[in-house]
Amino acid sequence: MAELRQAYSRVADYLLRMAEKMPEDQYAFQPVPEIRTFAGTLGHTIDMQMRTCASITGSGAQAGASAMTGKAQLVAAMKAAMAECDKAFASLTDESAVQMTASARGGQRSKLGSLYGMVAHHNEEYGYLAIYLRLKGIVPPS
């Protein structure tokens, strides 16, 4: 759990720093019409994070970030999702991490598996969002 938490903390911090680095007027930036805007991609990532961690804490919290377009809203939603994940990670031990829980996408999954899936998803979304920043001449956090 300590290793997974470290991987999560690193990528979540990168995502938050990306959200903070992108200028407000670029949140609507969409490299091509077939993909989400920067705000849409970030919102999707935040919603997935909140769903995953809320399923582990049992809080049922939802971020609703996919519908948000403003920088301040999305940064605040990211911080709220990170706080929920802090609770989720703090509640688990190596032993309790293998307990089964309802997956954010339906079905059953171990708590460890759910969190690992979230970290993998975050890394994927970091890669996408890094391109958005680079296209705007901004060096992504790393």
Coordinates of C-alpha atoms in Angstrom, one line a residue:
M1 CA 0.0 0.0 0.0
A2 CA 2.8 2.4 0.7
E3 CA 4.3 1.9 -2.8
L4 CA 0.9 2.4 -4.4
R5 CA 0.2 5.5 -2.3
Q6 CA 3.5 6.9 -3.4
A7 CA 2.7 6.3 -7.1
Y8 CA -0.7 7.9 -6.6
S9 CA 0.7 10.9 -4.8
R10 CA 3.2 11.6 -7.5
V11 CA 0.8 11.5 -10.4
A12 CA -2.0 13.3 -8.5
D13 CA 0.4 16.1 -7.7
Y14 CA 1.4 16.3 -11.4
L15 CA -2.3 16.5 -12.4
L16 CA -3.0 19.3 -9.9
R17 CA 0.1 21.2 -11.0
M18 CA -1.0 20.9 -14.6
A19 CA -4.4 22.3 -13.7
E20 CA -2.7 25.2 -12.0
K21 CA -0.2 25.8 -14.8
M22 CA -2.7 25.9 -17.7
P23 CA -4.0 29.5 -18.1
E24 CA -7.7 30.0 -17.5
D25 CA -8.3 31.1 -21.1
Q26 CA -6.9 27.8 -22.3
Y27 CA -9.2 25.5 -20.4
A28 CA -11.5 25.3 -23.5
F29 CA -8.5 24.3 -25.7
Q30 CA -9.2 21.3 -27.8
P31 CA -6.3 20.1 -30.1
V32 CA -8.8 18.5 -32.5
P33 CA -12.6 18.3 -32.6
E34 CA -12.6 14.6 -31.9
I35 CA -11.2 14.8 -28.4
R36 CA -12.1 16.6 -25.2
T37 CA -11.1 20.1 -24.2
F38 CA -8.4 20.5 -21.5
A39 CA -11.2 21.1 -19.0
G40 CA -13.2 18.1 -20.2
T41 CA -10.2 15.8 -19.9
L42 CA -9.3 17.1 -16.5
G43 CA -12.9 16.9 -15.3
H44 CA -13.2 13.3 -16.5
T45 CA -10.0 12.4 -14.5
I46 CA -11.3 14.1 -11.4
D47 CA -14.6 12.4 -11.5
M48 CA -13.0 9.0 -11.9
Q49 CA -10.7 9.7 -9.0
M50 CA -13.6 10.8 -6.7
R51 CA -15.7 7.8 -7.7
T52 CA -12.9 5.4 -7.0
C53 CA -11.9 6.8 -3.6
A54 CA -15.5 7.4 -2.5
S55 CA -16.3 3.7 -3.2
I56 CA -13.5 2.7 -0.8
T57 CA -14.4 5.2 1.9
G58 CA -18.1 4.6 1.5
S59 CA -18.8 8.3 1.4
G60 CA -20.6 8.2 -1.9
A61 CA -19.1 11.6 -2.8
Q62 CA -19.3 12.8 -6.4
A63 CA -17.3 15.6 -7.9
G64 CA -19.4 16.5 -11.0
A65 CA -16.2 17.8 -12.5
S66 CA -17.0 16.7 -16.1
A67 CA -19.5 19.5 -16.3
M68 CA -17.1 22.1 -15.0
T69 CA -15.3 24.4 -17.4
G70 CA -13.6 27.0 -15.1
K71 CA -10.1 26.7 -13.7
A72 CA -11.0 27.6 -10.1
Q73 CA -13.8 25.1 -10.1
L74 CA -11.7 22.3 -11.5
V75 CA -8.7 23.0 -9.2
A76 CA -11.0 23.0 -6.2
A77 CA -12.6 19.7 -7.4
M78 CA -9.2 18.1 -7.8
K79 CA -8.2 19.1 -4.3
A80 CA -11.5 17.6 -3.0
A81 CA -10.9 14.4 -4.9
M82 CA -7.4 14.3 -3.5
A83 CA -8.7 14.7 0.0
E84 CA -11.1 11.8 -0.5
C85 CA -8.3 9.7 -1.7
D86 CA -6.2 10.6 1.3
K87 CA -9.0 9.2 3.4
A88 CA -9.2 6.1 1.3
F89 CA -5.4 5.4 1.4
A90 CA -5.3 6.1 5.2
S91 CA -8.1 3.6 5.8
L92 CA -6.2 0.7 4.2
T93 CA -3.5 -1.7 5.3
D94 CA -1.8 -4.3 3.3
E95 CA -4.3 -6.8 4.7
S96 CA -7.5 -4.8 4.2
A97 CA -6.5 -3.7 0.7
V98 CA -7.5 -7.2 -0.7
Q99 CA -11.0 -6.9 0.6
M100 CA -13.6 -6.8 -2.2
T101 CA -15.7 -3.7 -2.7
A102 CA -18.1 -2.4 -5.3
S103 CA -16.1 -1.1 -8.2
A104 CA -16.8 2.5 -9.4
R105 CA -17.6 0.9 -12.8
G106 CA -19.8 -1.8 -11.4
G107 CA -19.1 -5.3 -10.2
Q108 CA -16.6 -6.3 -7.5
R109 CA -12.9 -5.5 -7.3
S110 CA -10.4 -5.5 -4.5
K111 CA -9.7 -2.1 -3.0
L112 CA -6.1 -2.5 -4.1
G113 CA -7.2 -3.3 -7.7
S114 CA -9.5 -0.2 -7.7
L115 CA -6.7 2.1 -6.6
Y116 CA -4.2 0.5 -8.9
G117 CA -6.6 1.1 -11.8
M118 CA -7.0 4.7 -10.8
V119 CA -3.3 5.3 -10.7
A120 CA -2.9 3.6 -14.2
H121 CA -5.7 5.8 -15.5
H122 CA -4.1 8.9 -14.0
N123 CA -0.9 8.2 -15.7
E124 CA -2.7 7.8 -19.0
E125 CA -4.5 11.1 -18.6
Y126 CA -1.3 12.8 -17.5
G127 CA 0.2 11.8 -20.9
Y128 CA -2.8 13.3 -22.8
L129 CA -2.8 16.5 -20.8
A130 CA 1.0 16.9 -21.2
I131 CA 0.4 17.2 -24.9
Y132 CA -2.2 19.9 -24.4
L133 CA 0.3 21.9 -22.3
R134 CA 3.1 21.3 -24.7
L135 CA 1.0 22.5 -27.6
K136 CA 0.6 25.8 -25.7
G137 CA 4.3 26.1 -25.0
I138 CA 4.0 25.0 -21.3
V139 CA 6.3 22.4 -19.8
P140 CA 4.3 19.9 -17.9
P141 CA 5.3 19.1 -14.3
S142 CA 7.5 16.1 -13.8

